[in-house]
mmCIF file of N, CA and C in Angstrom:
data_model
loop_
_atom_site.group_PDB
_atom_site.id
_atom_site.type_symbol
_atom_site.label_atom_id
_atom_site.label_comp_id
_atom_site.label_asym_id
_atom_site.label_seq_id
_atom_site.Cartn_x
_atom_site.Cartn_y
_atom_site.Cartn_z
ATOM 1 N N MET A 1 -14.555 -78.893 -45.269
ATOM 2 C CA MET A 1 -14.502 -78.270 -46.575
ATOM 3 C C MET A 1 -15.424 -77.051 -46.632
ATOM 4 N N LYS A 2 -16.574 -77.158 -45.972
ATOM 5 C CA LYS A 2 -17.501 -76.035 -45.945
ATOM 6 C C LYS A 2 -16.898 -74.834 -45.223
ATOM 7 N N THR A 3 -16.167 -75.109 -44.166
ATOM 8 C CA THR A 3 -15.536 -74.036 -43.397
ATOM 9 C C THR A 3 -14.481 -73.315 -44.225
ATOM 10 N N LEU A 4 -13.682 -74.071 -44.966
ATOM 11 C CA LEU A 4 -12.649 -73.482 -45.808
ATOM 12 C C LEU A 4 -13.267 -72.615 -46.904
ATOM 13 N N LEU A 5 -14.306 -73.111 -47.520
ATOM 14 C CA LEU A 5 -14.981 -72.351 -48.570
ATOM 15 C C LEU A 5 -15.613 -71.076 -48.000
ATOM 16 N N ALA A 6 -16.220 -71.183 -46.827
ATOM 17 C CA ALA A 6 -16.823 -70.009 -46.193
ATOM 18 C C ALA A 6 -15.741 -68.981 -45.836
ATOM 19 N N ALA A 7 -14.586 -69.443 -45.367
ATOM 20 C CA ALA A 7 -13.494 -68.523 -45.021
ATOM 21 C C ALA A 7 -12.949 -67.821 -46.258
ATOM 22 N N ILE A 8 -12.806 -68.541 -47.361
ATOM 23 C CA ILE A 8 -12.308 -67.941 -48.607
ATOM 24 C C ILE A 8 -13.298 -66.893 -49.127
ATOM 25 N N ILE A 9 -14.570 -67.200 -49.071
ATOM 26 C CA ILE A 9 -15.592 -66.246 -49.513
ATOM 27 C C ILE A 9 -15.596 -65.017 -48.602
ATOM 28 N N PHE A 10 -15.490 -65.228 -47.305
ATOM 29 C CA PHE A 10 -15.482 -64.121 -46.349
ATOM 30 C C PHE A 10 -14.284 -63.200 -46.583
ATOM 31 N N VAL A 11 -13.105 -63.769 -46.783
ATOM 32 C CA VAL A 11 -11.903 -62.969 -47.030
ATOM 33 C C VAL A 11 -12.029 -62.214 -48.352
ATOM 34 N N GLY A 12 -12.558 -62.853 -49.361
ATOM 35 C CA GLY A 12 -12.754 -62.191 -50.649
ATOM 36 C C GLY A 12 -13.691 -61.007 -50.555
ATOM 37 N N VAL A 13 -14.807 -61.174 -49.860
ATOM 38 C CA VAL A 13 -15.760 -60.083 -49.683
ATOM 39 C C VAL A 13 -15.126 -58.954 -48.870
ATOM 40 N N ALA A 14 -14.361 -59.297 -47.846
ATOM 41 C CA ALA A 14 -13.704 -58.281 -47.019
ATOM 42 C C ALA A 14 -12.705 -57.465 -47.835
ATOM 43 N N VAL A 15 -11.907 -58.117 -48.666
ATOM 44 C CA VAL A 15 -10.942 -57.407 -49.516
ATOM 45 C C VAL A 15 -11.670 -56.510 -50.499
ATOM 46 N N LEU A 16 -12.741 -56.994 -51.087
ATOM 47 C CA LEU A 16 -13.516 -56.199 -52.031
ATOM 48 C C LEU A 16 -14.108 -54.967 -51.356
ATOM 49 N N LEU A 17 -14.681 -55.128 -50.175
ATOM 50 C CA LEU A 17 -15.279 -53.998 -49.468
ATOM 51 C C LEU A 17 -14.225 -52.998 -48.989
ATOM 52 N N LEU A 18 -13.068 -53.482 -48.559
ATOM 53 C CA LEU A 18 -12.018 -52.575 -48.115
ATOM 54 C C LEU A 18 -11.394 -51.809 -49.283
ATOM 55 N N GLY A 19 -11.466 -52.348 -50.477
ATOM 56 C CA GLY A 19 -10.860 -51.706 -51.625
ATOM 57 C C GLY A 19 -11.828 -51.002 -52.549
ATOM 58 N N VAL A 20 -13.048 -50.724 -52.094
ATOM 59 C CA VAL A 20 -14.062 -50.105 -52.951
ATOM 60 C C VAL A 20 -13.557 -48.781 -53.528
ATOM 61 N N ASN A 21 -12.990 -47.904 -52.691
ATOM 62 C CA ASN A 21 -12.522 -46.599 -53.165
ATOM 63 C C ASN A 21 -11.395 -46.745 -54.181
ATOM 64 N N ILE A 22 -10.544 -47.705 -54.005
ATOM 65 C CA ILE A 22 -9.402 -47.878 -54.902
ATOM 66 C C ILE A 22 -9.824 -48.577 -56.187
ATOM 67 N N PHE A 23 -10.614 -49.633 -56.071
ATOM 68 C CA PHE A 23 -10.990 -50.419 -57.248
ATOM 69 C C PHE A 23 -11.987 -49.709 -58.151
ATOM 70 N N PHE A 24 -13.008 -49.083 -57.576
ATOM 71 C CA PHE A 24 -14.104 -48.552 -58.372
ATOM 72 C C PHE A 24 -14.036 -47.048 -58.615
ATOM 73 N N PHE A 25 -13.531 -46.283 -57.668
ATOM 74 C CA PHE A 25 -13.492 -44.832 -57.826
ATOM 75 C C PHE A 25 -12.110 -44.332 -58.237
ATOM 76 N N HIS A 26 -11.139 -45.216 -58.350
ATOM 77 C CA HIS A 26 -9.776 -44.926 -58.788
ATOM 78 C C HIS A 26 -9.118 -43.811 -57.980
ATOM 79 N N ARG A 27 -9.408 -43.793 -56.703
ATOM 80 C CA ARG A 27 -8.743 -42.845 -55.814
ATOM 81 C C ARG A 27 -7.375 -43.410 -55.460
ATOM 82 N N PRO A 28 -6.411 -42.565 -55.226
ATOM 83 C CA PRO A 28 -5.066 -43.073 -54.907
ATOM 84 C C PRO A 28 -5.035 -43.767 -53.550
ATOM 85 N N PHE A 29 -4.124 -44.703 -53.424
ATOM 86 C CA PHE A 29 -3.942 -45.393 -52.158
ATOM 87 C C PHE A 29 -3.372 -44.404 -51.152
ATOM 88 N N PRO A 30 -3.820 -44.431 -49.897
ATOM 89 C CA PRO A 30 -3.323 -43.476 -48.902
ATOM 90 C C PRO A 30 -1.802 -43.556 -48.758
ATOM 91 N N ASP A 31 -1.177 -42.388 -48.677
ATOM 92 C CA ASP A 31 0.276 -42.302 -48.583
ATOM 93 C C ASP A 31 0.700 -42.551 -47.140
ATOM 94 N N GLY A 32 1.430 -43.607 -46.914
ATOM 95 C CA GLY A 32 1.888 -43.940 -45.574
ATOM 96 C C GLY A 32 3.333 -43.583 -45.317
ATOM 97 N N GLU A 33 4.012 -43.038 -46.317
ATOM 98 C CA GLU A 33 5.417 -42.662 -46.167
ATOM 99 C C GLU A 33 5.495 -41.382 -45.338
ATOM 100 N N ILE A 34 6.251 -41.417 -44.267
ATOM 101 C CA ILE A 34 6.302 -40.288 -43.337
ATOM 102 C C ILE A 34 6.857 -39.039 -44.000
ATOM 103 N N SER A 35 7.892 -39.182 -44.799
ATOM 104 C CA SER A 35 8.559 -38.002 -45.353
ATOM 105 C C SER A 35 7.747 -37.316 -46.447
ATOM 106 N N THR A 36 6.786 -37.986 -47.073
ATOM 107 C CA THR A 36 6.022 -37.377 -48.158
ATOM 108 C C THR A 36 4.554 -37.147 -47.825
ATOM 109 N N ASN A 37 4.114 -37.529 -46.661
ATOM 110 C CA ASN A 37 2.715 -37.367 -46.285
ATOM 111 C C ASN A 37 2.479 -35.947 -45.776
ATOM 112 N N PRO A 38 1.622 -35.160 -46.450
ATOM 113 C CA PRO A 38 1.428 -33.766 -46.029
ATOM 114 C C PRO A 38 0.803 -33.627 -44.645
ATOM 115 N N GLU A 39 -0.038 -34.560 -44.250
ATOM 116 C CA GLU A 39 -0.664 -34.482 -42.923
ATOM 117 C C GLU A 39 0.374 -34.666 -41.820
ATOM 118 N N MET A 40 1.316 -35.580 -42.035
ATOM 119 C CA MET A 40 2.369 -35.786 -41.038
ATOM 120 C C MET A 40 3.326 -34.605 -40.996
ATOM 121 N N ARG A 41 3.601 -33.992 -42.144
ATOM 122 C CA ARG A 41 4.438 -32.788 -42.168
ATOM 123 C C ARG A 41 3.770 -31.659 -41.396
ATOM 124 N N LYS A 42 2.440 -31.520 -41.577
ATOM 125 C CA LYS A 42 1.708 -30.461 -40.894
ATOM 126 C C LYS A 42 1.780 -30.641 -39.372
ATOM 127 N N ARG A 43 1.805 -31.876 -38.921
ATOM 128 C CA ARG A 43 1.857 -32.162 -37.482
ATOM 129 C C ARG A 43 3.281 -32.173 -36.931
ATOM 130 N N GLY A 44 4.264 -31.995 -37.802
ATOM 131 C CA GLY A 44 5.654 -31.934 -37.360
ATOM 132 C C GLY A 44 6.287 -33.288 -37.126
ATOM 133 N N ILE A 45 5.715 -34.351 -37.682
ATOM 134 C CA ILE A 45 6.263 -35.691 -37.520
ATOM 135 C C ILE A 45 7.309 -35.914 -38.593
ATOM 136 N N LYS A 46 8.493 -36.341 -38.179
ATOM 137 C CA LYS A 46 9.585 -36.589 -39.109
ATOM 138 C C LYS A 46 9.995 -38.047 -39.029
ATOM 139 N N CYS A 47 10.575 -38.541 -40.121
ATOM 140 C CA CYS A 47 11.078 -39.912 -40.078
ATOM 141 C C CYS A 47 12.412 -39.934 -39.341
ATOM 142 N N ALA A 48 12.796 -41.095 -38.869
ATOM 143 C CA ALA A 48 14.017 -41.233 -38.075
ATOM 144 C C ALA A 48 15.247 -40.844 -38.884
ATOM 145 N N LYS A 49 15.260 -41.155 -40.162
ATOM 146 C CA LYS A 49 16.404 -40.823 -41.009
ATOM 147 C C LYS A 49 16.592 -39.305 -41.089
ATOM 148 N N GLN A 50 15.507 -38.575 -41.253
ATOM 149 C CA GLN A 50 15.587 -37.124 -41.335
ATOM 150 C C GLN A 50 16.061 -36.529 -40.016
ATOM 151 N N GLU A 51 15.582 -37.051 -38.895
ATOM 152 C CA GLU A 51 16.019 -36.554 -37.590
ATOM 153 C C GLU A 51 17.502 -36.819 -37.359
ATOM 154 N N GLU A 52 17.964 -37.996 -37.751
ATOM 155 C CA GLU A 52 19.380 -38.323 -37.600
ATOM 156 C C GLU A 52 20.258 -37.394 -38.440
ATOM 157 N N LEU A 53 19.827 -37.115 -39.669
ATOM 158 C CA LEU A 53 20.593 -36.203 -40.521
ATOM 159 C C LEU A 53 20.633 -34.795 -39.935
ATOM 160 N N GLU A 54 19.541 -34.329 -39.369
ATOM 161 C CA GLU A 54 19.520 -33.005 -38.739
ATOM 162 C C GLU A 54 20.464 -32.957 -37.540
ATOM 163 N N LEU A 55 20.461 -34.007 -36.712
ATOM 164 C CA LEU A 55 21.363 -34.051 -35.559
ATOM 165 C C LEU A 55 22.823 -34.114 -35.999
ATOM 166 N N LEU A 56 23.108 -34.900 -37.025
ATOM 167 C CA LEU A 56 24.472 -35.004 -37.529
ATOM 168 C C LEU A 56 24.944 -33.667 -38.089
ATOM 169 N N HIS A 57 24.072 -32.991 -38.822
ATOM 170 C CA HIS A 57 24.413 -31.685 -39.384
ATOM 171 C C HIS A 57 24.670 -30.671 -38.268
ATOM 172 N N ALA A 58 23.857 -30.704 -37.215
ATOM 173 C CA ALA A 58 24.037 -29.792 -36.090
ATOM 174 C C ALA A 58 25.344 -30.080 -35.357
ATOM 175 N N GLN A 59 25.713 -31.355 -35.224
ATOM 176 C CA GLN A 59 26.967 -31.713 -34.558
ATOM 177 C C GLN A 59 28.158 -31.197 -35.356
ATOM 178 N N LYS A 60 28.096 -31.309 -36.680
ATOM 179 C CA LYS A 60 29.206 -30.850 -37.520
ATOM 180 C C LYS A 60 29.400 -29.341 -37.423
ATOM 181 N N LYS A 61 28.326 -28.610 -37.200
ATOM 182 C CA LYS A 61 28.421 -27.153 -37.066
ATOM 183 C C LYS A 61 28.751 -26.740 -35.639
ATOM 184 N N GLY A 62 28.835 -27.700 -34.735
ATOM 185 C CA GLY A 62 29.147 -27.395 -33.347
ATOM 186 C C GLY A 62 27.975 -26.875 -32.552
ATOM 187 N N LYS A 63 26.783 -27.035 -33.066
ATOM 188 C CA LYS A 63 25.584 -26.569 -32.370
ATOM 189 C C LYS A 63 24.895 -27.740 -31.698
ATOM 190 N N THR A 64 24.073 -27.411 -30.723
ATOM 191 C CA THR A 64 23.249 -28.446 -30.114
ATOM 192 C C THR A 64 21.868 -28.387 -30.729
ATOM 193 N N ALA A 65 21.346 -29.535 -31.095
ATOM 194 C CA ALA A 65 20.029 -29.597 -31.716
ATOM 195 C C ALA A 65 18.926 -29.723 -30.677
ATOM 196 N N CYS A 66 19.274 -30.062 -29.451
ATOM 197 C CA CYS A 66 18.267 -30.203 -28.402
ATOM 198 C C CYS A 66 17.944 -28.832 -27.820
ATOM 199 N N ASP A 67 16.688 -28.601 -27.506
ATOM 200 C CA ASP A 67 16.290 -27.303 -26.970
ATOM 201 C C ASP A 67 16.105 -27.328 -25.459
ATOM 202 N N GLY A 68 16.420 -28.438 -24.817
ATOM 203 C CA GLY A 68 16.329 -28.512 -23.363
ATOM 204 C C GLY A 68 14.984 -28.968 -22.845
ATOM 205 N N ASN A 69 14.051 -29.295 -23.704
ATOM 206 C CA ASN A 69 12.730 -29.734 -23.267
ATOM 207 C C ASN A 69 12.607 -31.251 -23.224
ATOM 208 N N TYR A 70 13.727 -31.958 -23.158
ATOM 209 C CA TYR A 70 13.705 -33.407 -23.190
ATOM 210 C C TYR A 70 13.876 -33.970 -21.790
ATOM 211 N N SER A 71 13.517 -35.213 -21.618
ATOM 212 C CA SER A 71 13.634 -35.859 -20.317
ATOM 213 C C SER A 71 15.068 -36.305 -20.068
ATOM 214 N N ASP A 72 15.327 -36.849 -18.892
ATOM 215 C CA ASP A 72 16.660 -37.333 -18.544
ATOM 216 C C ASP A 72 17.074 -38.521 -19.411
ATOM 217 N N ALA A 73 16.135 -39.205 -20.021
ATOM 218 C CA ALA A 73 16.449 -40.339 -20.883
ATOM 219 C C ALA A 73 17.195 -39.889 -22.135
ATOM 220 N N CYS A 74 17.055 -38.626 -22.513
ATOM 221 C CA CYS A 74 17.716 -38.102 -23.713
ATOM 222 C C CYS A 74 19.115 -37.586 -23.407
ATOM 223 N N ALA A 75 19.516 -37.579 -22.159
ATOM 224 C CA ALA A 75 20.798 -36.987 -21.782
ATOM 225 C C ALA A 75 21.992 -37.716 -22.389
ATOM 226 N N SER A 76 21.832 -38.963 -22.809
ATOM 227 C CA SER A 76 22.960 -39.713 -23.326
ATOM 228 C C SER A 76 23.216 -39.484 -24.807
ATOM 229 N N CYS A 77 22.456 -38.635 -25.479
ATOM 230 C CA CYS A 77 22.637 -38.453 -26.923
ATOM 231 C C CYS A 77 23.868 -37.617 -27.243
ATOM 232 N N GLY A 78 24.420 -36.908 -26.299
ATOM 233 C CA GLY A 78 25.619 -36.125 -26.546
ATOM 234 C C GLY A 78 25.331 -34.687 -26.943
ATOM 235 N N LEU A 79 24.111 -34.383 -27.283
ATOM 236 C CA LEU A 79 23.756 -33.011 -27.667
ATOM 237 C C LEU A 79 23.003 -32.286 -26.568
ATOM 238 N N TYR A 80 22.558 -33.013 -25.600
ATOM 239 C CA TYR A 80 21.726 -32.452 -24.546
ATOM 240 C C TYR A 80 22.602 -31.937 -23.423
ATOM 241 N N ASN A 81 22.514 -30.648 -23.135
ATOM 242 C CA ASN A 81 23.268 -30.034 -22.040
ATOM 243 C C ASN A 81 22.323 -29.789 -20.883
ATOM 244 N N LYS A 82 22.500 -30.505 -19.832
ATOM 245 C CA LYS A 82 21.617 -30.375 -18.670
ATOM 246 C C LYS A 82 22.238 -29.378 -17.704
ATOM 247 N N GLU A 83 21.993 -28.115 -17.958
ATOM 248 C CA GLU A 83 22.553 -27.052 -17.118
ATOM 249 C C GLU A 83 21.465 -26.158 -16.620
#
């Protein structure tokens, strides 16, 4: 019983300490969504859905979206021309 009580107290203190900025200073929770996070946009990271839509749009226009800097593992996507 002592161990269970100690574990509950430890978890409670850990949650309180991890949430200090959110609970007491009312700062927003960090944005983890790839498509709306400005830091990820700055680094050029896109979500898979956005990349798929770009590739689909490029296929419909008859263009290749690959620039040739990909490995042989990407050759099966249908857009990669290994010439």
